């Protein structure tokens, strides 16, 4: 299947190729991931997602199309709702910064495919600076927000798996070009006065993510191919929407 901007997110493309977002779906809930792949479940876009898409589409040059497809971002009088006025503030902040704009100066939405860990992958890069860097634009709640996990303190990058995303991008680009490129996250946040940062990800962090992914992919491939049944997490939106009771539970189970 030849991928284009028109079919990249299609059901057929998602069935034929893996993407990092699809893998993260599987790690969240296998049943949820399969329902999305089979067209049985679709995420309703949240306001934070739409704000990010607003900024993304501006720098892609597709903002007019985005506005036509998402009338919910406008008030009855035709002006932008307050949340999307904030998105305009983010855009203005980004455009005022020379380094940030340099990171976004590459080719936009470049698609590549490759084979990795026994699967076919697709990637789509926000800014591809040929032979130099892969840049991913992220609009987040706070650039310097701290998250906590069993491994300790994390930035938004580790919390949301953006290092895994860039690890796969780096591998697929290397397969296509024989070059190992720097991976940069160009981040801006949604505070009243937006914070910005261009973050170079260390190669050892990307190597670690690829090694971790190698342990997880056999199970994910088996489920996607139908050789193994998907497990339900029981707590995501999909699982709650399709839940059928089959037994009584103890009150202790509600807190485990």
Short mmCIF file of N, CA and C in Angstrom, two decimals, residues 55-174:
data_model
loop_
_atom_site.label_atom_id
_atom_site.label_comp_id
_atom_site.label_asym_id
_atom_site.label_seq_id
_atom_site.Cartn_x
_atom_site.Cartn_y
_atom_site.Cartn_z
N UNK A 55 -2.55 24.22 16.20
CA UNK A 55 -1.18 24.70 16.02
C UNK A 55 -0.46 23.88 14.96
N UNK A 56 -0.61 22.56 15.02
CA UNK A 56 0.02 21.69 14.02
C UNK A 56 -0.40 22.08 12.60
N UNK A 57 -1.71 22.27 12.41
CA UNK A 57 -2.21 22.55 11.07
C UNK A 57 -1.74 23.92 10.57
N UNK A 58 -1.54 24.85 11.49
CA UNK A 58 -1.01 26.15 11.08
C UNK A 58 0.37 25.99 10.45
N UNK A 59 1.24 25.26 11.12
CA UNK A 59 2.61 25.12 10.61
C UNK A 59 2.69 24.15 9.44
N UNK A 60 1.68 23.30 9.27
CA UNK A 60 1.60 22.46 8.08
C UNK A 60 1.09 23.24 6.88
N UNK A 61 0.45 24.38 7.13
CA UNK A 61 -0.18 25.15 6.05
C UNK A 61 -1.57 24.67 5.72
N UNK A 62 -2.23 23.98 6.67
CA UNK A 62 -3.57 23.42 6.41
C UNK A 62 -4.60 23.96 7.39
N UNK A 63 -4.35 25.15 7.96
CA UNK A 63 -5.24 25.66 8.99
C UNK A 63 -6.65 25.95 8.46
N UNK A 64 -6.75 26.47 7.25
CA UNK A 64 -8.09 26.75 6.70
C UNK A 64 -8.92 25.48 6.59
N UNK A 65 -8.29 24.41 6.15
CA UNK A 65 -8.99 23.12 6.07
C UNK A 65 -9.39 22.63 7.45
N UNK A 66 -8.50 22.80 8.43
CA UNK A 66 -8.80 22.38 9.80
C UNK A 66 -10.01 23.15 10.35
N UNK A 67 -10.06 24.43 10.08
CA UNK A 67 -11.19 25.24 10.57
C UNK A 67 -12.50 24.78 9.93
N UNK A 68 -12.47 24.41 8.68
CA UNK A 68 -13.68 23.94 8.01
C UNK A 68 -14.16 22.62 8.58
N UNK A 69 -13.21 21.78 8.97
CA UNK A 69 -13.56 20.45 9.49
C UNK A 69 -13.95 20.46 10.96
N UNK A 70 -13.65 21.54 11.67
CA UNK A 70 -13.91 21.59 13.11
C UNK A 70 -14.66 22.87 13.48
N UNK A 71 -15.92 22.98 13.07
CA UNK A 71 -16.69 24.18 13.39
C UNK A 71 -16.90 24.39 14.88
N UNK A 72 -16.69 23.35 15.67
CA UNK A 72 -16.89 23.46 17.11
C UNK A 72 -15.89 24.38 17.79
N UNK A 73 -14.84 24.81 17.08
CA UNK A 73 -13.87 25.72 17.69
C UNK A 73 -14.33 27.17 17.66
N UNK A 74 -15.47 27.42 17.00
CA UNK A 74 -15.98 28.78 16.87
C UNK A 74 -17.19 29.02 17.76
N UNK A 75 -17.33 30.26 18.22
CA UNK A 75 -18.55 30.69 18.91
C UNK A 75 -19.64 31.00 17.89
N UNK A 76 -20.83 31.26 18.37
CA UNK A 76 -21.96 31.51 17.48
C UNK A 76 -21.74 32.74 16.60
N UNK A 77 -20.98 33.70 17.09
CA UNK A 77 -20.73 34.92 16.29
C UNK A 77 -19.60 34.74 15.28
N UNK A 78 -19.04 33.51 15.18
CA UNK A 78 -18.02 33.22 14.19
C UNK A 78 -16.59 33.47 14.66
N UNK A 79 -16.41 33.98 15.88
CA UNK A 79 -15.07 34.17 16.41
C UNK A 79 -14.60 32.92 17.14
N UNK A 80 -13.29 32.83 17.30
CA UNK A 80 -12.72 31.66 17.96
C UNK A 80 -13.08 31.64 19.44
N UNK A 81 -13.34 30.43 19.94
CA UNK A 81 -13.51 30.26 21.37
C UNK A 81 -12.19 30.58 22.07
N UNK A 82 -12.28 30.86 23.37
CA UNK A 82 -11.11 31.33 24.12
C UNK A 82 -9.94 30.36 24.04
N UNK A 83 -10.24 29.05 24.05
CA UNK A 83 -9.16 28.06 24.02
C UNK A 83 -8.32 28.18 22.75
N UNK A 84 -8.97 28.56 21.66
CA UNK A 84 -8.26 28.61 20.38
C UNK A 84 -7.63 29.98 20.13
N UNK A 85 -8.10 30.98 20.86
CA UNK A 85 -7.35 32.24 20.92
C UNK A 85 -6.01 31.96 21.59
N UNK A 86 -6.03 31.11 22.63
CA UNK A 86 -4.79 30.68 23.27
C UNK A 86 -3.87 29.99 22.28
N UNK A 87 -4.44 29.17 21.38
CA UNK A 87 -3.62 28.51 20.35
C UNK A 87 -2.94 29.55 19.46
N UNK A 88 -3.63 30.64 19.17
CA UNK A 88 -3.03 31.72 18.39
C UNK A 88 -1.86 32.33 19.15
N UNK A 89 -1.99 32.46 20.49
CA UNK A 89 -0.89 32.97 21.30
C UNK A 89 0.32 32.05 21.22
N UNK A 90 0.07 30.75 21.23
CA UNK A 90 1.16 29.78 21.12
C UNK A 90 1.87 29.94 19.78
N UNK A 91 1.08 30.07 18.71
CA UNK A 91 1.66 30.25 17.37
C UNK A 91 2.53 31.50 17.32
N UNK A 92 2.03 32.60 17.88
CA UNK A 92 2.78 33.86 17.88
C UNK A 92 4.09 33.71 18.65
N UNK A 93 4.04 32.99 19.78
CA UNK A 93 5.26 32.78 20.57
C UNK A 93 6.28 31.97 19.77
N UNK A 94 5.82 30.92 19.13
CA UNK A 94 6.73 30.09 18.33
C UNK A 94 7.35 30.91 17.21
N UNK A 95 6.54 31.66 16.51
CA UNK A 95 7.04 32.41 15.35
C UNK A 95 8.01 33.53 15.74
N UNK A 96 7.98 33.92 17.00
CA UNK A 96 8.88 34.99 17.45
C UNK A 96 10.27 34.47 17.81
N UNK A 97 10.43 33.14 17.82
CA UNK A 97 11.69 32.55 18.26
C UNK A 97 12.46 31.97 17.09
N UNK A 98 13.67 32.45 16.89
CA UNK A 98 14.48 32.06 15.72
C UNK A 98 14.87 30.59 15.75
N UNK A 99 15.29 30.09 16.91
CA UNK A 99 15.72 28.69 17.00
C UNK A 99 14.54 27.75 16.77
N UNK A 100 13.39 28.07 17.37
CA UNK A 100 12.21 27.22 17.20
C UNK A 100 11.83 27.15 15.72
N UNK A 101 11.83 28.30 15.05
CA UNK A 101 11.46 28.32 13.64
C UNK A 101 12.49 27.60 12.78
N UNK A 102 13.76 27.64 13.19
CA UNK A 102 14.79 26.90 12.47
C UNK A 102 14.50 25.40 12.56
N UNK A 103 14.09 24.95 13.75
CA UNK A 103 13.75 23.53 13.91
C UNK A 103 12.55 23.13 13.05
N UNK A 104 11.64 24.06 12.82
CA UNK A 104 10.45 23.77 12.02
C UNK A 104 10.65 24.09 10.54
N UNK A 105 11.89 24.35 10.13
CA UNK A 105 12.14 24.79 8.75
C UNK A 105 12.27 23.64 7.75
N UNK A 106 12.21 22.41 8.23
CA UNK A 106 12.36 21.26 7.33
C UNK A 106 11.12 20.98 6.51
N UNK A 107 11.20 19.90 5.72
CA UNK A 107 10.05 19.47 4.93
C UNK A 107 8.94 19.02 5.88
N UNK A 108 7.71 19.40 5.54
CA UNK A 108 6.59 19.14 6.44
C UNK A 108 5.88 17.82 6.09
N UNK A 109 5.51 17.09 7.15
CA UNK A 109 4.68 15.88 7.03
C UNK A 109 5.26 14.86 6.04
N UNK A 110 6.53 14.59 6.17
CA UNK A 110 7.21 13.62 5.30
C UNK A 110 6.88 12.21 5.79
N UNK A 111 6.42 11.37 4.88
CA UNK A 111 6.04 9.99 5.18
C UNK A 111 7.16 9.04 4.76
N UNK A 112 7.49 8.10 5.63
CA UNK A 112 8.42 7.02 5.30
C UNK A 112 7.88 5.72 5.88
N UNK A 113 8.30 4.61 5.29
CA UNK A 113 7.92 3.29 5.79
C UNK A 113 9.17 2.43 5.92
N UNK A 114 9.07 1.39 6.72
CA UNK A 114 10.19 0.47 6.88
C UNK A 114 9.78 -0.76 7.67
N UNK A 115 10.69 -1.74 7.75
CA UNK A 115 10.44 -2.96 8.53
C UNK A 115 11.31 -2.93 9.76
N UNK A 116 10.70 -3.16 10.91
CA UNK A 116 11.43 -3.08 12.17
C UNK A 116 10.79 -4.03 13.18
N UNK A 117 11.60 -4.86 13.80
CA UNK A 117 11.14 -5.80 14.83
C UNK A 117 10.02 -6.71 14.32
N UNK A 118 10.15 -7.14 13.06
CA UNK A 118 9.21 -8.09 12.50
C UNK A 118 7.90 -7.50 12.03
N UNK A 119 7.84 -6.18 11.88
CA UNK A 119 6.60 -5.54 11.47
C UNK A 119 6.87 -4.42 10.48
N UNK A 120 5.85 -4.07 9.70
CA UNK A 120 5.91 -2.94 8.79
C UNK A 120 5.45 -1.69 9.53
N UNK A 121 6.22 -0.61 9.42
CA UNK A 121 5.95 0.62 10.14
C UNK A 121 5.72 1.79 9.17
N UNK A 122 4.95 2.75 9.64
CA UNK A 122 4.79 4.01 8.93
C UNK A 122 5.10 5.14 9.91
N UNK A 123 5.73 6.20 9.39
CA UNK A 123 5.99 7.39 10.19
C UNK A 123 5.64 8.62 9.36
N UNK A 124 5.31 9.69 10.05
CA UNK A 124 5.00 10.96 9.41
C UNK A 124 5.62 12.06 10.24
N UNK A 125 6.62 12.75 9.68
CA UNK A 125 7.43 13.70 10.43
C UNK A 125 6.94 15.13 10.27
N UNK A 126 6.87 15.83 11.40
CA UNK A 126 6.43 17.23 11.37
C UNK A 126 7.41 18.10 10.60
N UNK A 127 8.71 17.92 10.86
CA UNK A 127 9.74 18.71 10.19
C UNK A 127 10.95 17.82 9.97
N UNK A 128 11.23 17.52 8.71
CA UNK A 128 12.34 16.63 8.34
C UNK A 128 13.41 17.48 7.69
N UNK A 129 14.51 17.67 8.41
CA UNK A 129 15.64 18.43 7.88
C UNK A 129 16.63 17.41 7.33
N UNK A 130 16.62 17.25 6.05
CA UNK A 130 17.34 16.15 5.39
C UNK A 130 18.80 16.10 5.80
N UNK A 131 19.23 14.90 6.18
CA UNK A 131 20.61 14.61 6.60
C UNK A 131 21.02 15.35 7.88
N UNK A 132 20.05 15.96 8.57
CA UNK A 132 20.38 16.68 9.79
C UNK A 132 19.54 16.28 11.00
N UNK A 133 18.22 16.41 10.88
CA UNK A 133 17.40 16.21 12.08
C UNK A 133 15.97 15.82 11.75
N UNK A 134 15.37 15.12 12.70
CA UNK A 134 13.93 14.83 12.70
C UNK A 134 13.34 15.67 13.84
N UNK A 135 12.38 16.50 13.53
CA UNK A 135 11.80 17.39 14.54
C UNK A 135 10.31 17.09 14.68
N UNK A 136 9.88 16.90 15.93
CA UNK A 136 8.47 16.66 16.20
C UNK A 136 7.92 17.81 17.04
N UNK A 137 6.85 18.41 16.56
CA UNK A 137 6.21 19.53 17.25
C UNK A 137 5.22 18.99 18.28
N UNK A 138 5.36 19.43 19.53
CA UNK A 138 4.46 19.00 20.59
C UNK A 138 3.90 20.23 21.30
N UNK A 139 2.57 20.26 21.43
CA UNK A 139 1.90 21.29 22.21
C UNK A 139 1.38 20.62 23.47
N UNK A 140 1.90 21.02 24.62
CA UNK A 140 1.64 20.32 25.87
C UNK A 140 1.05 21.27 26.91
N UNK A 141 0.60 20.68 28.01
CA UNK A 141 0.03 21.49 29.09
C UNK A 141 1.08 22.42 29.69
N UNK A 142 2.21 21.85 30.10
CA UNK A 142 3.33 22.62 30.61
C UNK A 142 4.63 21.94 30.19
N UNK A 143 5.53 22.69 29.59
CA UNK A 143 6.79 22.12 29.13
C UNK A 143 7.57 21.53 30.29
N UNK A 144 7.53 22.18 31.43
CA UNK A 144 8.35 21.75 32.57
C UNK A 144 7.54 21.01 33.64
N UNK A 145 6.41 20.44 33.25
CA UNK A 145 5.62 19.65 34.18
C UNK A 145 6.37 18.37 34.55
N UNK A 146 6.31 18.01 35.82
CA UNK A 146 6.97 16.80 36.32
C UNK A 146 5.92 15.72 36.56
N UNK A 147 6.21 14.52 36.08
CA UNK A 147 5.35 13.36 36.30
C UNK A 147 6.11 12.35 37.16
N UNK A 148 5.35 11.51 37.85
CA UNK A 148 5.97 10.52 38.73
C UNK A 148 5.52 9.13 38.31
N UNK A 149 6.48 8.21 38.25
CA UNK A 149 6.21 6.81 37.92
C UNK A 149 7.04 5.94 38.84
N UNK A 150 6.94 4.65 38.63
CA UNK A 150 7.74 3.73 39.46
C UNK A 150 9.23 3.98 39.29
N UNK A 151 9.60 4.52 38.15
CA UNK A 151 11.01 4.79 37.91
C UNK A 151 11.47 6.14 38.44
N UNK A 152 10.55 6.92 39.02
CA UNK A 152 10.93 8.22 39.55
C UNK A 152 10.32 9.37 38.76
N UNK A 153 10.99 10.50 38.76
CA UNK A 153 10.51 11.70 38.09
C UNK A 153 10.68 11.60 36.58
N UNK A 154 9.69 12.10 35.85
CA UNK A 154 9.75 12.09 34.39
C UNK A 154 9.32 13.43 33.85
N UNK A 155 9.83 13.76 32.68
CA UNK A 155 9.32 14.91 31.94
C UNK A 155 8.12 14.46 31.11
N UNK A 156 7.49 15.42 30.45
CA UNK A 156 6.37 15.06 29.57
C UNK A 156 6.82 14.12 28.46
N UNK A 157 8.08 14.15 28.11
CA UNK A 157 8.59 13.33 27.00
C UNK A 157 8.47 11.85 27.34
N UNK A 158 8.96 11.47 28.51
CA UNK A 158 8.89 10.06 28.92
C UNK A 158 7.46 9.68 29.29
N UNK A 159 6.74 10.58 29.94
CA UNK A 159 5.39 10.26 30.39
C UNK A 159 4.47 9.91 29.23
N UNK A 160 4.60 10.61 28.13
CA UNK A 160 3.71 10.39 26.98
C UNK A 160 4.35 9.55 25.88
N UNK A 161 5.54 9.01 26.14
CA UNK A 161 6.16 8.11 25.17
C UNK A 161 6.68 8.79 23.92
N UNK A 162 7.03 10.06 24.02
CA UNK A 162 7.54 10.75 22.84
C UNK A 162 8.96 10.32 22.49
N UNK A 163 9.71 9.81 23.49
CA UNK A 163 11.03 9.27 23.18
C UNK A 163 10.91 7.97 22.40
N UNK A 164 9.89 7.16 22.70
CA UNK A 164 9.63 5.97 21.89
C UNK A 164 9.29 6.36 20.46
N UNK A 165 8.47 7.37 20.30
CA UNK A 165 8.10 7.83 18.95
C UNK A 165 9.33 8.22 18.14
N UNK A 166 10.20 9.04 18.72
CA UNK A 166 11.39 9.48 18.00
C UNK A 166 12.38 8.34 17.79
N UNK A 167 12.39 7.36 18.69
CA UNK A 167 13.27 6.20 18.51
C UNK A 167 12.89 5.43 17.25
N UNK A 168 11.59 5.24 17.04
CA UNK A 168 11.13 4.54 15.84
C UNK A 168 11.37 5.41 14.61
N UNK A 169 11.10 6.69 14.70
CA UNK A 169 11.34 7.59 13.56
C UNK A 169 12.81 7.53 13.14
N UNK A 170 13.71 7.59 14.11
CA UNK A 170 15.14 7.58 13.79
C UNK A 170 15.52 6.30 13.06
N UNK A 171 14.97 5.17 13.51
CA UNK A 171 15.27 3.88 12.88
C UNK A 171 14.75 3.82 11.45
N UNK A 172 13.51 4.26 11.23
CA UNK A 172 12.92 4.18 9.88
C UNK A 172 13.62 5.14 8.93
N UNK A 173 13.98 6.32 9.40
CA UNK A 173 14.73 7.26 8.55
C UNK A 173 16.10 6.68 8.20
N UNK A 174 16.75 6.04 9.16
CA UNK A 174 18.05 5.43 8.89
C UNK A 174 17.93 4.35 7.82
#
